[in-house]
Amino acid sequence: MNSKLKILIASSLALLATIFPQKISHAQTEETIIRRELIYVGVREDSYWFGSRNDKGEREGYCVDIAYALAERLSANQLDPIRVRLVTSTVQSRWDMVKSGQVDLECGPNTISAEREEKHGINFSAPFFITATQVLAQRGRTEEDVNAGKAMVGVVRNTSNESDLKSAYPEEQIENKFLSRQQGIEALADGEVNGFASDGTLLLGIAWAMNFDMEKDYTFITINQENGRPFCAGYGFILPGGKENSSWQRYINDFLANDKKAQRIQRKWLLDGLSENSQMLYDACTQES
């Protein structure tokens, strides 16, 4: 991405650094991790750039690297290093994994909202990335086709993308039977649906992984709200909820804002070299209304 995006992200993290000072006292979650010398981190396998598997079957992505960087920071001044246990999470399981204590946090493309915090009994960290809902459609389709009822759009059920679609289009045009983005995009390739909705950056990652010809066969349609702005999404870590876990939330926000290694990992996976489409979404979501 270009320098404008990097400056905007850097500015928001710099603001966090003033809010969350570097020395924060440990509370229950941190003490538990240090006592067991192990941190459990939920990581997706279906989210290119965030958490996926490479050709060798190895986990890779922002969330994998950031988990080890967090363990390294937690290991400071400890006799033995904190080990990392990565646990596979899904769209459906991510909330309960955190709420039940199966993991200490879940890292993935999780859209931050107060409603989700209340519904699932969790906390979100500060945002580490911004994107928006788009439809990956067959080349030649337009937003007017969708608005005119000429296209069936798929989406993963119980996601913020589904809520966005329902705000913009009639329910009879929405197919929400899909349990994963890859399943929905495969249905698009097979002609079962005319488009598939998800966060634009994630759609592009899967399209690349499936060797889609984006120049010839497919296009992106940005869904807009009534005010003309996209349905934007800031991604945050899912953390245990409740006031008793507020110190862990502050610790994570401080880590994102101040840790140099965390910032390098963010640049590597999320800021450098992403597409013009991702840049366009970020600009649209951060411009003043």
PDB file of N, CA and C in Angstrom, residues 174-238:
ATOM      1  N   ILE A 174     -30.392 -12.958  -1.333  1.00  0.00           N
ATOM      2  CA  ILE A 174     -29.263 -13.329  -0.488  1.00  0.00           C
ATOM      3  C   ILE A 174     -29.320 -14.818  -0.172  1.00  0.00           C
ATOM      4  N   GLU A 175     -28.227 -15.513  -0.463  1.00  0.00           N
ATOM      5  CA  GLU A 175     -28.105 -16.932  -0.128  1.00  0.00           C
ATOM      6  C   GLU A 175     -27.086 -17.070   0.989  1.00  0.00           C
ATOM      7  N   ASN A 176     -27.560 -17.407   2.192  1.00  0.00           N
ATOM      8  CA  ASN A 176     -26.677 -17.415   3.364  1.00  0.00           C
ATOM      9  C   ASN A 176     -26.402 -18.826   3.888  1.00  0.00           C
ATOM     10  N   LYS A 177     -26.449 -19.812   3.013  1.00  0.00           N
ATOM     11  CA  LYS A 177     -26.224 -21.196   3.453  1.00  0.00           C
ATOM     12  C   LYS A 177     -24.745 -21.534   3.641  1.00  0.00           C
ATOM     13  N   PHE A 178     -23.857 -20.627   3.252  1.00  0.00           N
ATOM     14  CA  PHE A 178     -22.431 -20.947   3.217  1.00  0.00           C
ATOM     15  C   PHE A 178     -21.801 -20.824   4.610  1.00  0.00           C
ATOM     16  N   LEU A 179     -20.891 -21.732   4.904  1.00  0.00           N
ATOM     17  CA  LEU A 179     -20.229 -21.769   6.200  1.00  0.00           C
ATOM     18  C   LEU A 179     -18.798 -21.237   6.131  1.00  0.00           C
ATOM     19  N   SER A 180     -18.289 -21.002   4.918  1.00  0.00           N
ATOM     20  CA  SER A 180     -16.935 -20.462   4.758  1.00  0.00           C
ATOM     21  C   SER A 180     -16.873 -19.657   3.472  1.00  0.00           C
ATOM     22  N   ARG A 181     -15.900 -18.750   3.401  1.00  0.00           N
ATOM     23  CA  ARG A 181     -15.721 -17.956   2.192  1.00  0.00           C
ATOM     24  C   ARG A 181     -15.343 -18.831   1.001  1.00  0.00           C
ATOM     25  N   GLN A 182     -14.461 -19.797   1.223  1.00  0.00           N
ATOM     26  CA  GLN A 182     -14.043 -20.649   0.109  1.00  0.00           C
ATOM     27  C   GLN A 182     -15.226 -21.415  -0.466  1.00  0.00           C
ATOM     28  N   GLN A 183     -16.093 -21.912   0.388  1.00  0.00           N
ATOM     29  CA  GLN A 183     -17.282 -22.616  -0.078  1.00  0.00           C
ATOM     30  C   GLN A 183     -18.141 -21.697  -0.945  1.00  0.00           C
ATOM     31  N   GLY A 184     -18.306 -20.461  -0.523  1.00  0.00           N
ATOM     32  CA  GLY A 184     -19.113 -19.515  -1.284  1.00  0.00           C
ATOM     33  C   GLY A 184     -18.480 -19.125  -2.603  1.00  0.00           C
ATOM     34  N   ILE A 185     -17.168 -18.934  -2.603  1.00  0.00           N
ATOM     35  CA  ILE A 185     -16.490 -18.548  -3.841  1.00  0.00           C
ATOM     36  C   ILE A 185     -16.459 -19.712  -4.831  1.00  0.00           C
ATOM     37  N   GLU A 186     -16.382 -20.933  -4.331  1.00  0.00           N
ATOM     38  CA  GLU A 186     -16.490 -22.093  -5.215  1.00  0.00           C
ATOM     39  C   GLU A 186     -17.873 -22.148  -5.862  1.00  0.00           C
ATOM     40  N   ALA A 187     -18.906 -21.785  -5.101  1.00  0.00           N
ATOM     41  CA  ALA A 187     -20.258 -21.727  -5.654  1.00  0.00           C
ATOM     42  C   ALA A 187     -20.357 -20.648  -6.728  1.00  0.00           C
ATOM     43  N   LEU A 188     -19.649 -19.547  -6.533  1.00  0.00           N
ATOM     44  CA  LEU A 188     -19.599 -18.495  -7.544  1.00  0.00           C
ATOM     45  C   LEU A 188     -18.933 -19.016  -8.820  1.00  0.00           C
ATOM     46  N   ALA A 189     -17.813 -19.708  -8.669  1.00  0.00           N
ATOM     47  CA  ALA A 189     -17.104 -20.249  -9.825  1.00  0.00           C
ATOM     48  C   ALA A 189     -17.947 -21.263 -10.582  1.00  0.00           C
ATOM     49  N   ASP A 190     -18.791 -22.000  -9.854  1.00  0.00           N
ATOM     50  CA  ASP A 190     -19.652 -23.015 -10.478  1.00  0.00           C
ATOM     51  C   ASP A 190     -20.940 -22.432 -11.048  1.00  0.00           C
ATOM     52  N   GLY A 191     -21.167 -21.127 -10.824  1.00  0.00           N
ATOM     53  CA  GLY A 191     -22.369 -20.489 -11.345  1.00  0.00           C
ATOM     54  C   GLY A 191     -23.593 -20.664 -10.474  1.00  0.00           C
ATOM     55  N   GLU A 192     -23.423 -21.181  -9.266  1.00  0.00           N
ATOM     56  CA  GLU A 192     -24.546 -21.384  -8.359  1.00  0.00           C
ATOM     57  C   GLU A 192     -25.088 -20.051  -7.849  1.00  0.00           C
ATOM     58  N   VAL A 193     -24.203 -19.075  -7.657  1.00  0.00           N
ATOM     59  CA  VAL A 193     -24.586 -17.708  -7.308  1.00  0.00           C
ATOM     60  C   VAL A 193     -23.881 -16.769  -8.278  1.00  0.00           C
ATOM     61  N   ASN A 194     -24.394 -15.539  -8.381  1.00  0.00           N
ATOM     62  CA  ASN A 194     -23.799 -14.555  -9.290  1.00  0.00           C
ATOM     63  C   ASN A 194     -22.722 -13.712  -8.630  1.00  0.00           C
ATOM     64  N   GLY A 195     -22.716 -13.723  -7.304  1.00  0.00           N
ATOM     65  CA  GLY A 195     -21.714 -12.971  -6.565  1.00  0.00           C
ATOM     66  C   GLY A 195     -21.582 -13.543  -5.170  1.00  0.00           C
ATOM     67  N   PHE A 196     -20.474 -13.213  -4.512  1.00  0.00           N
ATOM     68  CA  PHE A 196     -20.277 -13.645  -3.125  1.00  0.00           C
ATOM     69  C   PHE A 196     -19.715 -12.478  -2.339  1.00  0.00           C
ATOM     70  N   ALA A 197     -20.318 -12.216  -1.177  1.00  0.00           N
ATOM     71  CA  ALA A 197     -19.973 -11.050  -0.375  1.00  0.00           C
ATOM     72  C   ALA A 197     -19.105 -11.417   0.818  1.00  0.00           C
ATOM     73  N   SER A 198     -18.082 -10.626   1.035  1.00  0.00           N
ATOM     74  CA  SER A 198     -17.227 -10.733   2.217  1.00  0.00           C
ATOM     75  C   SER A 198     -16.381  -9.466   2.261  1.00  0.00           C
ATOM     76  N   ASP A 199     -15.423  -9.423   3.169  1.00  0.00           N
ATOM     77  CA  ASP A 199     -14.516  -8.279   3.205  1.00  0.00           C
ATOM     78  C   ASP A 199     -13.609  -8.322   1.977  1.00  0.00           C
ATOM     79  N   GLY A 200     -13.455  -7.170   1.314  1.00  0.00           N
ATOM     80  CA  GLY A 200     -12.764  -7.136   0.037  1.00  0.00           C
ATOM     81  C   GLY A 200     -11.372  -7.734   0.059  1.00  0.00           C
ATOM     82  N   THR A 201     -10.595  -7.430   1.091  1.00  0.00           N
ATOM     83  CA  THR A 201      -9.235  -7.942   1.178  1.00  0.00           C
ATOM     84  C   THR A 201      -9.225  -9.461   1.268  1.00  0.00           C
ATOM     85  N   LEU A 202     -10.160 -10.039   2.006  1.00  0.00           N
ATOM     86  CA  LEU A 202     -10.221 -11.493   2.151  1.00  0.00           C
ATOM     87  C   LEU A 202     -10.683 -12.158   0.863  1.00  0.00           C
ATOM     88  N   LEU A 203     -11.622 -11.531   0.161  1.00  0.00           N
ATOM     89  CA  LEU A 203     -12.067 -12.065  -1.128  1.00  0.00           C
ATOM     90  C   LEU A 203     -10.908 -12.141  -2.109  1.00  0.00           C
ATOM     91  N   LEU A 204     -10.106 -11.097  -2.144  1.00  0.00           N
ATOM     92  CA  LEU A 204      -8.979 -11.076  -3.064  1.00  0.00           C
ATOM     93  C   LEU A 204      -7.980 -12.168  -2.730  1.00  0.00           C
ATOM     94  N   GLY A 205      -7.720 -12.381  -1.440  1.00  0.00           N
ATOM     95  CA  GLY A 205      -6.774 -13.415  -1.039  1.00  0.00           C
ATOM     96  C   GLY A 205      -7.202 -14.794  -1.498  1.00  0.00           C
ATOM     97  N   ILE A 206      -8.498 -15.120  -1.328  1.00  0.00           N
ATOM     98  CA  ILE A 206      -8.979 -16.427  -1.742  1.00  0.00           C
ATOM     99  C   ILE A 206      -9.007 -16.533  -3.257  1.00  0.00           C
ATOM    100  N   ALA A 207      -9.376 -15.450  -3.934  1.00  0.00           N
ATOM    101  CA  ALA A 207      -9.375 -15.467  -5.404  1.00  0.00           C
ATOM    102  C   ALA A 207      -7.980 -15.741  -5.937  1.00  0.00           C
ATOM    103  N   TRP A 208      -6.972 -15.126  -5.334  1.00  0.00           N
ATOM    104  CA  TRP A 208      -5.595 -15.403  -5.741  1.00  0.00           C
ATOM    105  C   TRP A 208      -5.225 -16.853  -5.467  1.00  0.00           C
ATOM    106  N   ALA A 209      -5.596 -17.345  -4.288  1.00  0.00           N
ATOM    107  CA  ALA A 209      -5.261 -18.723  -3.924  1.00  0.00           C
ATOM    108  C   ALA A 209      -5.925 -19.729  -4.861  1.00  0.00           C
ATOM    109  N   MET A 210      -7.091 -19.384  -5.404  1.00  0.00           N
ATOM    110  CA  MET A 210      -7.820 -20.277  -6.311  1.00  0.00           C
ATOM    111  C   MET A 210      -7.490 -20.003  -7.779  1.00  0.00           C
ATOM    112  N   ASN A 211      -6.493 -19.118  -7.991  1.00  0.00           N
ATOM    113  CA  ASN A 211      -6.025 -18.805  -9.357  1.00  0.00           C
ATOM    114  C   ASN A 211      -7.120 -18.219 -10.245  1.00  0.00           C
ATOM    115  N   PHE A 212      -7.974 -17.384  -9.660  1.00  0.00           N
ATOM    116  CA  PHE A 212      -8.980 -16.685 -10.447  1.00  0.00           C
ATOM    117  C   PHE A 212      -8.299 -15.662 -11.355  1.00  0.00           C
ATOM    118  N   ASP A 213      -8.809 -15.500 -12.562  1.00  0.00           N
ATOM    119  CA  ASP A 213      -8.328 -14.465 -13.479  1.00  0.00           C
ATOM    120  C   ASP A 213      -9.148 -13.212 -13.211  1.00  0.00           C
ATOM    121  N   MET A 214      -8.622 -12.340 -12.346  1.00  0.00           N
ATOM    122  CA  MET A 214      -9.366 -11.159 -11.936  1.00  0.00           C
ATOM    123  C   MET A 214      -9.518 -10.140 -13.061  1.00  0.00           C
ATOM    124  N   GLU A 215      -8.597 -10.139 -14.004  1.00  0.00           N
ATOM    125  CA  GLU A 215      -8.676  -9.193 -15.115  1.00  0.00           C
ATOM    126  C   GLU A 215      -9.742  -9.599 -16.129  1.00  0.00           C
ATOM    127  N   LYS A 216      -9.942 -10.903 -16.285  1.00  0.00           N
ATOM    128  CA  LYS A 216     -10.811 -11.416 -17.346  1.00  0.00           C
ATOM    129  C   LYS A 216     -12.188 -11.821 -16.863  1.00  0.00           C
ATOM    130  N   ASP A 217     -12.264 -12.514 -15.731  1.00  0.00           N
ATOM    131  CA  ASP A 217     -13.502 -13.207 -15.370  1.00  0.00           C
ATOM    132  C   ASP A 217     -14.283 -12.613 -14.207  1.00  0.00           C
ATOM    133  N   TYR A 218     -13.637 -11.839 -13.351  1.00  0.00           N
ATOM    134  CA  TYR A 218     -14.310 -11.406 -12.125  1.00  0.00           C
ATOM    135  C   TYR A 218     -14.081  -9.923 -11.851  1.00  0.00           C
ATOM    136  N   THR A 219     -14.957  -9.363 -11.025  1.00  0.00           N
ATOM    137  CA  THR A 219     -14.854  -7.961 -10.660  1.00  0.00           C
ATOM    138  C   THR A 219     -15.340  -7.770  -9.231  1.00  0.00           C
ATOM    139  N   PHE A 220     -14.982  -6.648  -8.625  1.00  0.00           N
ATOM    140  CA  PHE A 220     -15.449  -6.299  -7.289  1.00  0.00           C
ATOM    141  C   PHE A 220     -16.556  -5.257  -7.380  1.00  0.00           C
ATOM    142  N   ILE A 221     -17.607  -5.447  -6.589  1.00  0.00           N
ATOM    143  CA  ILE A 221     -18.672  -4.461  -6.456  1.00  0.00           C
ATOM    144  C   ILE A 221     -18.688  -4.012  -4.997  1.00  0.00           C
ATOM    145  N   THR A 222     -18.537  -2.731  -4.768  1.00  0.00           N
ATOM    146  CA  THR A 222     -18.555  -2.198  -3.403  1.00  0.00           C
ATOM    147  C   THR A 222     -19.982  -1.864  -3.004  1.00  0.00           C
ATOM    148  N   ILE A 223     -20.418  -2.408  -1.892  1.00  0.00           N
ATOM    149  CA  ILE A 223     -21.759  -2.131  -1.374  1.00  0.00           C
ATOM    150  C   ILE A 223     -21.698  -0.851  -0.545  1.00  0.00           C
ATOM    151  N   ASN A 224     -22.581   0.074  -0.839  1.00  0.00           N
ATOM    152  CA  ASN A 224     -22.579   1.343  -0.131  1.00  0.00           C
ATOM    153  C   ASN A 224     -23.815   1.508   0.742  1.00  0.00           C
ATOM    154  N   GLN A 225     -23.644   2.245   1.824  1.00  0.00           N
ATOM    155  CA  GLN A 225     -24.761   2.604   2.680  1.00  0.00           C
ATOM    156  C   GLN A 225     -25.550   3.739   2.036  1.00  0.00           C
ATOM    157  N   GLU A 226     -26.641   4.131   2.673  1.00  0.00           N
ATOM    158  CA  GLU A 226     -27.462   5.213   2.131  1.00  0.00           C
ATOM    159  C   GLU A 226     -26.694   6.518   2.026  1.00  0.00           C
ATOM    160  N   ASN A 227     -25.696   6.695   2.903  1.00  0.00           N
ATOM    161  CA  ASN A 227     -24.905   7.929   2.864  1.00  0.00           C
ATOM    162  C   ASN A 227     -23.791   7.880   1.827  1.00  0.00           C
ATOM    163  N   GLY A 228     -23.727   6.787   1.057  1.00  0.00           N
ATOM    164  CA  GLY A 228     -22.733   6.689  -0.006  1.00  0.00           C
ATOM    165  C   GLY A 228     -21.404   6.108   0.422  1.00  0.00           C
ATOM    166  N   ARG A 229     -21.230   5.817   1.720  1.00  0.00           N
ATOM    167  CA  ARG A 229     -19.973   5.262   2.217  1.00  0.00           C
ATOM    168  C   ARG A 229     -20.064   3.741   2.259  1.00  0.00           C
ATOM    169  N   PRO A 230     -18.925   3.065   2.125  1.00  0.00           N
ATOM    170  CA  PRO A 230     -18.935   1.600   2.218  1.00  0.00           C
ATOM    171  C   PRO A 230     -19.297   1.132   3.623  1.00  0.00           C
ATOM    172  N   PHE A 231     -19.634  -0.162   3.740  1.00  0.00           N
ATOM    173  CA  PHE A 231     -19.805  -0.790   5.038  1.00  0.00           C
ATOM    174  C   PHE A 231     -18.410  -1.181   5.534  1.00  0.00           C
ATOM    175  N   CYS A 232     -17.801  -0.287   6.289  1.00  0.00           N
ATOM    176  CA  CYS A 232     -16.399  -0.457   6.674  1.00  0.00           C
ATOM    177  C   CYS A 232     -16.263  -1.366   7.893  1.00  0.00           C
ATOM    178  N   ALA A 233     -15.107  -2.000   8.002  1.00  0.00           N
ATOM    179  CA  ALA A 233     -14.861  -2.933   9.097  1.00  0.00           C
ATOM    180  C   ALA A 233     -13.445  -2.739   9.628  1.00  0.00           C
ATOM    181  N   GLY A 234     -13.337  -2.478  10.938  1.00  0.00           N
ATOM    182  CA  GLY A 234     -12.040  -2.480  11.607  1.00  0.00           C
ATOM    183  C   GLY A 234     -11.840  -3.815  12.284  1.00  0.00           C
ATOM    184  N   TYR A 235     -10.692  -4.453  12.082  1.00  0.00           N
ATOM    185  CA  TYR A 235     -10.420  -5.769  12.656  1.00  0.00           C
ATOM    186  C   TYR A 235      -9.730  -5.639  14.010  1.00  0.00           C
ATOM    187  N   GLY A 236     -10.166  -6.459  14.966  1.00  0.00           N
ATOM    188  CA  GLY A 236      -9.522  -6.494  16.274  1.00  0.00           C
ATOM    189  C   GLY A 236      -9.394  -7.910  16.788  1.00  0.00           C
ATOM    190  N   PHE A 237      -8.506  -8.120  17.755  1.00  0.00           N
ATOM    191  CA  PHE A 237      -8.410  -9.409  18.433  1.00  0.00           C
ATOM    192  C   PHE A 237      -9.673  -9.610  19.281  1.00  0.00           C
ATOM    193  N   ILE A 238     -10.127 -10.846  19.389  1.00  0.00           N
ATOM    194  CA  ILE A 238     -11.196 -11.185  20.330  1.00  0.00           C
ATOM    195  C   ILE A 238     -10.548 -11.553  21.655  1.00  0.00           C
TER     196      ILE A 238
END
